[in-house]
Short mmCIF file of C-alpha atoms and ligand atoms in Angstrom, two decimals:
data_model
loop_
_atom_site.label_atom_id
_atom_site.label_comp_id
_atom_site.label_asym_id
_atom_site.label_seq_id
_atom_site.Cartn_x
_atom_site.Cartn_y
_atom_site.Cartn_z
CA UNK N 1 118.25 220.83 147.37
CA UNK N 2 121.71 220.50 149.22
CA UNK N 3 122.49 217.25 150.93
CA UNK N 4 123.03 217.59 154.56
CA UNK N 5 126.63 217.47 154.67
CA UNK N 6 127.63 218.15 158.42
CA UNK N 7 126.62 216.24 161.48
CA UNK N 8 124.26 218.71 162.83
CA UNK N 9 122.13 219.28 159.96
CA UNK N 10 119.88 216.26 160.10
CA UNK N 11 117.20 217.26 162.43
CA UNK N 12 117.09 215.18 165.69
CA UNK N 13 120.14 213.68 165.13
CA UNK N 14 122.16 215.84 167.49
CA UNK N 15 120.21 216.85 170.47
CA UNK N 16 122.46 219.36 171.70
CA UNK N 17 121.42 222.87 172.75
CA UNK N 18 123.59 224.21 169.97
CA UNK N 19 121.59 222.60 167.40
CA UNK N 20 118.37 223.71 168.91
CA UNK N 21 119.47 227.16 168.78
CA UNK N 22 120.59 227.09 165.25
CA UNK N 23 117.20 225.76 164.08
CA UNK N 24 115.26 228.69 166.01
CA UNK N 25 117.83 231.11 164.86
CA UNK N 26 117.65 230.27 160.97
CA UNK N 27 114.49 228.55 160.25
CA UNK N 28 112.60 231.85 159.37
CA UNK N 29 114.48 232.07 156.19
CA UNK N 30 114.34 228.74 154.51
CA UNK N 31 112.77 229.95 151.30
CA UNK N 32 113.61 227.70 148.32
CA UNK N 33 114.54 230.79 146.30
CA UNK N 34 116.93 231.96 149.06
CA UNK N 35 120.19 231.58 147.47
CA UNK N 36 118.78 233.05 144.11
CA UNK N 37 117.48 236.16 146.23
CA UNK N 38 120.34 236.52 148.40
CA UNK N 39 122.92 237.14 145.26
CA UNK N 40 120.32 239.91 144.44
CA UNK N 41 119.79 241.74 147.73
CA UNK N 42 121.35 245.20 148.03
CA UNK N 43 123.85 245.36 150.93
CA UNK N 44 123.81 248.99 151.73
CA UNK N 45 121.21 251.67 151.83
CA UNK N 46 122.61 253.64 148.87
CA UNK N 47 122.00 250.41 146.92
CA UNK N 48 118.39 250.08 148.00
CA UNK N 49 116.17 251.31 145.13
CA UNK N 50 112.96 253.19 145.64
CA UNK N 51 111.11 253.86 148.78
CA UNK N 52 112.70 257.27 149.14
CA UNK N 53 110.38 257.93 152.34
CA UNK N 54 111.63 255.01 154.55
CA UNK N 55 115.32 255.05 153.31
CA UNK N 56 115.40 258.68 154.35
CA UNK N 57 113.96 258.16 157.77
CA UNK N 58 116.05 254.94 158.57
CA UNK N 59 119.32 256.89 157.28
CA UNK N 60 118.42 259.44 159.71
CA UNK N 61 117.68 256.83 162.57
CA UNK N 62 121.10 254.98 161.84
CA UNK N 63 123.24 257.99 161.53
CA UNK N 64 122.03 259.53 164.65
CA UNK N 65 122.58 256.37 166.62
CA UNK N 66 126.12 256.14 165.17
CA UNK N 67 126.98 259.73 166.04
CA UNK N 68 126.13 259.05 169.63
CA UNK N 69 127.77 255.82 169.65
CA UNK N 70 124.73 253.87 170.63
CA UNK N 71 122.64 251.20 169.31
CA UNK N 72 119.64 252.48 167.31
CA UNK N 73 115.97 252.29 168.58
CA UNK N 74 114.23 249.31 167.54
CA UNK N 75 112.71 249.23 164.12
CA UNK N 76 109.51 247.69 162.57
CA UNK N 77 109.10 247.16 158.95
CA UNK N 78 105.85 246.61 157.58
CA UNK N 79 104.38 246.03 154.13
CA UNK N 80 103.23 243.11 151.63
CA UNK N 81 105.75 240.30 151.06
CA UNK N 82 108.81 240.67 148.54
CA UNK N 83 109.07 244.57 149.03
CA UNK N 84 112.43 244.43 150.92
CA UNK N 85 111.85 243.88 154.80
CA UNK N 86 114.54 241.20 155.13
CA UNK N 87 116.60 243.16 152.91
CA UNK N 88 116.39 246.39 155.03
CA UNK N 89 117.21 244.12 158.34
CA UNK N 90 120.25 242.79 156.59
CA UNK N 91 121.39 246.62 155.51
CA UNK N 92 120.79 247.92 159.24
CA UNK N 93 123.01 245.65 160.52
CA UNK N 94 125.71 246.34 157.79
CA UNK N 95 125.29 249.98 157.99
CA UNK N 96 125.68 249.64 161.72
CA UNK N 97 128.83 247.58 161.08
CA UNK N 98 127.49 244.66 163.44
CA UNK N 99 125.89 241.37 163.04
CA UNK N 100 122.52 240.24 162.40
CA UNK N 101 120.70 237.38 163.95
CA UNK N 102 117.74 236.28 162.40
CA UNK N 103 114.55 234.59 163.98
CA UNK N 104 111.01 234.48 163.06
CA UNK N 105 107.50 234.40 165.01
CA UNK N 106 106.51 230.99 163.83
CA UNK N 107 110.06 229.59 164.85
CA UNK N 108 109.85 230.60 168.24
CA UNK N 109 107.11 228.20 169.97
CA UNK N 110 107.94 228.94 173.47
CA UNK N 111 108.96 232.01 175.33
CA UNK N 112 112.26 229.90 176.46
CA UNK N 113 113.31 229.83 172.80
CA UNK N 114 113.27 233.34 172.73
CA UNK N 115 115.03 233.91 176.13
CA UNK N 116 117.92 231.79 174.44
CA UNK N 117 118.05 233.63 171.65
CA UNK N 118 117.96 236.98 173.40
CA UNK N 119 120.78 235.74 176.06
CA UNK N 120 123.07 234.73 173.36
CA UNK N 121 122.94 238.54 171.77
CA UNK N 122 126.20 240.30 171.98
CA UNK N 123 126.42 244.13 172.49
CA UNK N 124 124.93 246.13 169.51
CA UNK N 125 123.85 243.21 167.70
CA UNK N 126 120.63 243.31 165.27
CA UNK N 127 118.10 240.65 166.26
CA UNK N 128 115.79 240.26 163.26
CA UNK N 129 112.37 238.82 164.04
CA UNK N 130 110.32 238.06 160.61
CA UNK N 131 106.72 237.73 160.94
CA UNK N 132 106.65 239.22 164.45
CA UNK N 133 102.79 239.30 164.43
CA UNK N 134 103.08 235.45 164.67
CA UNK N 135 104.86 235.54 167.98
CA UNK N 136 102.99 233.51 170.70
CA UNK N 137 101.60 235.62 173.51
CA UNK N 138 104.30 234.86 176.18
CA UNK N 139 107.09 235.27 173.72
CA UNK N 140 105.73 238.54 172.69
CA UNK N 141 105.39 239.66 176.65
CA UNK N 142 109.16 238.53 177.27
CA UNK N 143 110.01 240.59 174.12
CA UNK N 144 108.76 243.63 174.83
CA UNK N 145 110.45 243.60 178.53
CA UNK N 146 113.68 242.67 176.79
CA UNK N 147 113.29 245.63 174.06
CA UNK N 148 112.38 248.05 176.88
CA UNK N 149 114.61 247.11 179.93
CA UNK N 150 117.18 245.12 178.21
CA UNK N 151 116.13 242.43 180.41
CA UNK N 152 114.87 238.87 180.63
CA UNK N 153 113.19 237.04 183.80
CA UNK N 154 114.30 233.51 183.78
CA UNK N 155 111.68 231.52 185.68
CA UNK N 156 113.36 228.78 187.77
CA UNK N 157 110.99 226.13 189.40
CA UNK N 158 107.39 225.40 188.88
CA UNK N 159 104.06 226.29 190.50
CA UNK N 160 103.99 228.17 193.85
CA UNK N 161 107.56 227.80 194.27
CA UNK N 162 108.57 229.27 190.97
CA UNK N 163 110.70 232.24 190.82
CA UNK N 164 111.99 234.73 188.16
CA UNK N 165 115.58 235.62 188.16
CA UNK N 166 116.20 238.73 186.09
CA UNK N 167 118.95 238.33 183.85
CA UNK N 168 120.20 241.63 181.98
CA UNK N 169 121.01 241.71 178.34
CA UNK N 170 123.54 243.63 176.41
CA UNK N 171 122.06 246.47 174.33
CA UNK N 172 120.67 245.23 171.08
CA UNK N 173 118.17 246.54 168.33
CA UNK N 174 115.27 244.59 167.49
CA UNK N 175 114.29 244.65 163.77
CA UNK N 176 110.80 243.36 163.41
CA UNK N 177 109.11 242.67 160.18
CA UNK N 178 105.25 241.92 159.54
CA UNK N 179 102.88 241.89 156.73
CA UNK N 180 100.34 243.07 159.23
CA UNK N 181 101.35 246.03 161.56
CA UNK N 182 97.66 246.23 162.75
CA UNK N 183 97.89 242.78 164.27
CA UNK N 184 100.70 243.34 166.64
CA UNK N 185 99.38 244.44 170.08
CA UNK N 186 99.81 247.94 171.27
CA UNK N 187 102.40 247.37 173.84
CA UNK N 188 104.74 245.42 171.44
CA UNK N 189 104.29 248.13 168.83
CA UNK N 190 104.93 250.98 171.09
CA UNK N 191 108.50 249.53 171.81
CA UNK N 192 109.59 250.29 168.42
CA UNK N 193 111.17 253.83 168.15
CA UNK N 194 110.57 253.69 164.52
CA UNK N 195 108.27 251.96 162.08
CA UNK N 196 108.72 252.18 158.49
CA UNK N 197 105.98 251.05 155.84
CA UNK N 198 107.09 249.82 152.62
CA UNK N 199 104.84 250.87 149.77
CA UNK N 200 104.42 249.08 146.16
CA UNK N 201 106.99 250.32 143.86
CA UNK N 202 106.61 252.45 140.90
CA UNK N 203 107.42 251.08 137.51
CA UNK N 204 110.30 252.70 136.90
CA UNK N 205 112.03 251.76 140.24
CA UNK N 206 111.17 248.15 139.32
CA UNK N 207 113.06 248.93 136.20
CA UNK N 208 116.00 249.85 137.99
CA UNK N 209 115.98 246.85 140.26
CA UNK N 210 115.73 244.73 137.13
CA UNK N 211 118.73 246.47 135.53
CA UNK N 212 120.77 246.21 138.52
CA UNK N 213 119.98 242.52 138.85
CA UNK N 214 120.71 241.86 135.36
CA UNK N 215 124.13 243.32 135.74
CA UNK N 216 124.66 241.08 139.02
CA UNK N 217 123.57 238.17 136.78
CA UNK N 218 125.74 238.86 134.16
CA UNK N 219 123.28 239.18 131.29
CA UNK N 220 122.26 242.19 129.19
CA UNK N 221 118.54 243.13 129.60
CA UNK N 222 117.39 245.38 127.12
CA UNK N 223 115.52 248.60 128.08
CA UNK N 224 112.20 248.12 126.88
CA UNK N 225 112.17 244.40 128.10
CA UNK N 226 113.10 246.08 131.38
CA UNK N 227 110.09 248.36 131.25
CA UNK N 228 107.86 245.35 130.08
CA UNK N 229 108.80 243.08 133.15
CA UNK N 230 108.54 246.03 135.60
CA UNK N 231 105.03 246.79 134.55
CA UNK N 232 104.02 243.29 135.17
CA UNK N 233 105.81 242.75 138.49
CA UNK N 234 102.87 243.74 140.90
CA UNK N 235 105.24 246.57 142.14
CA UNK N 236 107.06 244.07 143.91
CA UNK N 237 111.00 243.52 143.35
CA UNK N 238 110.78 239.75 144.38
CA UNK N 239 108.54 239.31 141.73
CA UNK N 240 110.51 241.40 139.34
CA UNK N 241 113.67 239.32 140.02
CA UNK N 242 111.71 236.10 139.63
CA UNK N 243 110.32 237.18 136.25
CA UNK N 244 113.72 238.22 135.00
CA UNK N 245 114.81 234.75 135.79
CA UNK N 246 112.03 233.29 133.90
CA UNK N 247 112.76 235.72 130.87
CA UNK N 248 116.28 234.51 130.95
CA UNK N 249 115.43 230.75 130.91
CA UNK N 250 113.26 231.43 128.01
CA UNK N 251 115.73 233.59 125.97
CA UNK N 252 118.22 230.77 126.60
CA UNK N 253 115.99 227.80 125.59
CA UNK N 254 113.68 229.07 122.99
CA UNK N 255 115.25 232.40 122.07
CA UNK N 256 118.46 233.64 120.74
CA UNK N 257 119.80 234.31 124.41
CA UNK N 258 118.89 237.90 124.20
CA UNK N 259 116.60 239.46 126.92
CA UNK N 260 114.70 241.57 124.47
CA UNK N 261 111.10 242.72 124.25
CA UNK N 262 110.16 239.60 122.35
CA UNK N 263 111.74 237.30 124.96
CA UNK N 264 109.96 239.30 127.55
CA UNK N 265 106.59 239.01 125.80
CA UNK N 266 107.03 235.14 125.03
CA UNK N 267 107.87 234.24 128.68
CA UNK N 268 105.29 236.28 130.32
CA UNK N 269 103.01 234.65 128.08
CA UNK N 270 104.40 231.07 129.11
CA UNK N 271 104.02 231.90 132.95
CA UNK N 272 100.51 233.41 132.49
CA UNK N 273 101.46 236.74 133.96
CA UNK N 274 98.50 238.84 132.72
CA UNK N 275 99.07 242.59 131.64
CA UNK N 276 98.65 243.95 135.27
CA UNK N 277 100.97 241.37 136.52
CA UNK N 278 98.21 239.68 138.63
CA UNK N 279 99.25 236.24 139.67
CA UNK N 280 97.16 232.94 139.90
CA UNK N 281 96.00 234.05 143.76
CA UNK N 282 95.09 237.48 142.56
CA UNK N 283 92.72 236.16 139.73
CA UNK N 284 91.33 233.44 141.79
CA UNK N 285 90.21 235.73 144.40
CA UNK N 286 89.01 238.55 141.84
CA UNK N 287 87.29 235.81 139.65
CA UNK N 288 85.50 234.20 142.77
CA UNK N 289 84.45 237.80 144.22
CA UNK N 290 82.70 238.52 140.62
CA UNK N 291 81.56 234.92 139.65
CA UNK N 292 80.57 233.51 142.92
CA UNK N 293 79.50 236.49 145.13
CA UNK N 294 78.07 238.79 142.37
CA UNK N 295 80.99 241.32 143.06
CA UNK N 296 80.49 241.41 146.67
CA UNK N 297 80.30 242.72 149.46
CA UNK N 298 81.70 239.49 150.77
CA UNK N 299 83.47 238.77 153.95
CA UNK N 300 87.10 237.97 154.01
CA UNK N 301 86.78 234.57 155.42
CA UNK N 302 84.18 233.39 153.19
CA UNK N 303 85.95 234.92 150.22
CA UNK N 304 89.55 232.93 150.98
CA UNK N 305 87.59 229.61 151.96
CA UNK N 306 86.03 229.75 148.30
CA UNK N 307 89.79 229.92 146.76
CA UNK N 308 90.90 227.31 149.27
CA UNK N 309 93.32 229.86 150.97
CA UNK N 310 94.05 231.05 154.33
CA UNK N 311 92.30 234.43 155.17
CA UNK N 312 95.64 235.86 156.32
CA UNK N 313 97.31 235.16 152.63
CA UNK N 314 94.39 236.64 150.81
CA UNK N 315 94.58 239.66 153.08
CA UNK N 316 98.42 240.20 153.26
CA UNK N 317 99.48 238.71 149.75
CA UNK N 318 96.52 239.29 147.28
CA UNK N 319 94.38 241.95 148.73
CA UNK N 320 96.87 245.05 148.95
CA UNK N 321 97.68 245.05 145.39
CA UNK N 322 94.11 244.31 144.07
CA UNK N 323 93.01 247.41 146.16
CA UNK N 324 95.95 249.53 144.92
CA UNK N 325 95.16 248.76 141.32
CA UNK N 326 91.39 249.74 141.84
CA UNK N 327 90.26 246.22 141.26
CA UNK N 328 88.90 245.55 144.79
CA UNK N 329 87.82 247.85 147.50
CA UNK N 330 87.01 247.33 151.08
CA UNK N 331 83.71 248.18 152.43
CA UNK N 332 82.20 247.96 156.05
CA UNK N 333 80.33 244.97 154.95
CA UNK N 334 83.00 243.26 153.16
CA UNK N 335 85.12 243.15 149.74
CA UNK N 336 83.76 244.46 146.69
CA UNK N 337 84.85 244.22 142.94
CA UNK N 338 85.21 247.52 141.17
CA UNK N 339 83.82 247.90 137.51
CA UNK N 340 87.58 247.70 136.64
CA UNK N 341 87.71 244.11 137.93
CA UNK N 342 84.82 243.03 135.75
CA UNK N 343 86.59 244.66 133.04
CA UNK N 344 89.82 243.14 133.59
CA UNK N 345 88.32 239.66 134.01
CA UNK N 346 86.24 240.36 130.72
CA UNK N 347 83.21 239.63 132.61
CA UNK N 348 79.64 241.32 132.70
CA UNK N 349 78.87 243.46 135.69
CA UNK N 350 75.51 242.80 136.90
CA UNK N 351 74.24 246.28 137.04
CA UNK N 352 75.80 247.85 133.60
CA UNK N 353 74.79 247.60 130.05
CA UNK N 354 76.10 244.61 128.08
CA UNK N 355 77.53 246.52 125.37
CA UNK N 356 80.21 247.81 127.36
CA UNK N 357 81.96 244.61 127.86
CA UNK N 358 82.25 241.85 125.17
CA UNK N 359 83.37 238.53 126.43
CA UNK N 360 86.88 237.45 125.21
CA UNK N 361 87.48 236.04 121.78
N1 ADP W 1 114.53 248.22 147.23
C1 ADP W 1 115.22 247.26 146.40
N2 ADP W 1 116.26 247.44 145.66
C2 ADP W 1 116.66 246.10 145.20
N3 ADP W 1 116.05 244.96 145.25
C3 ADP W 1 115.32 244.82 146.19
C4 ADP W 1 114.53 245.71 146.76
N4 ADP W 1 113.76 245.40 147.69
C5 ADP W 1 113.71 244.17 147.53
N5 ADP W 1 114.53 243.64 146.94
C6 ADP W 1 114.80 242.46 146.04
O1 ADP W 1 113.46 241.45 146.42
C7 ADP W 1 113.98 240.56 146.95
C8 ADP W 1 112.85 240.19 148.04
O2 ADP W 1 113.11 241.09 149.28
P1 ADP W 1 112.69 240.71 150.80
O3 ADP W 1 113.67 241.76 151.50
O4 ADP W 1 113.27 239.21 150.76
O5 ADP W 1 111.33 241.05 150.86
P2 ADP W 1 110.64 240.72 152.43
O6 ADP W 1 111.25 240.55 153.19
O7 ADP W 1 109.64 242.21 152.32
O8 ADP W 1 109.38 239.82 151.81
C9 ADP W 1 115.17 240.36 147.27
O9 ADP W 1 116.00 239.31 146.62
C10 ADP W 1 115.74 241.69 147.21
O10 ADP W 1 116.90 241.73 146.61
MG1 MG W 2 111.44 238.68 154.23
#
């Protein structure tokens, strides 16, 4: 953790407007792994691995706008965590040759906060709103007027005497990111001219992500090790990069420094990444579904409570991958474990003969 060095980094010590604005604009990205991630982020669209559909669509949107000399339509990016939404927002600004302002739904507590951010934008800038589905309703309403008419109505006064003064904004491009596109109210969703949905990555794309990251980290990653890490990364570049750093740790401390297949196996074992790449939450959810609810169907909230998690976390973080891997299915009556889930956990499914599934020895 960096020490607060300059006078405006200690929260509350400087009550200036600038400080407040800084907080609003940057607090969406305060991930502990931010620095490590930032170093590995592709900077241009052509470096962005995989996602051929979204990349192609986005490339068209950006080039068409650049040819016309106008800022592009607003862009909404949706998909599970770690698939490249923030990276793409940064790429959009870089490709357009403009700057990026970053904020997030939870960072904006009052519509006034958002009005301040919007009115500080300059012509053609990209405003990235992470977790846009978590914007409070008044801020959301202000945002869609701003996106549609490039205007904010600043309310002056209170009660019956209050009046709204329209303030026109420069043309900007909003880039929203969400793990739950379905939660965005239609009026807001409709203001985005383009929506890109990011899918889980194929293993060979993750392998390319890993080889690229290794090159940037200045380490030599052997191909079989890259393939092994890729296949255990939950279809997610963020996880692939994280596992790569853990394999490098293992190689440095317990191995001979080489990032080969045996280092990969050993490190993945230490970090309890199973052969499908399921992490602790995935396994907890799956195990609860099988052992506490007899394989379901069970409602999302009940399932989430039983593993001590927020329903939103289970729904956006664990579920998409479990569904993609065919371990969990969504039915009208709730979540159900598939036969493959029982098999993966080496548990006895209630309705199947016992000889099929021996317990682990
Ligand atoms: N297509 C990609 N190619 C290479 N690296 C990627 C790609 N997508 C994501 N990453 C890496 O994965 C990490 C997480 O990506 P990020 O954009 O922060 O995901 P999100 O915002 O969707 O949670 C970043 O370090 C980024 O470098
Ligand atoms: Mg992000």
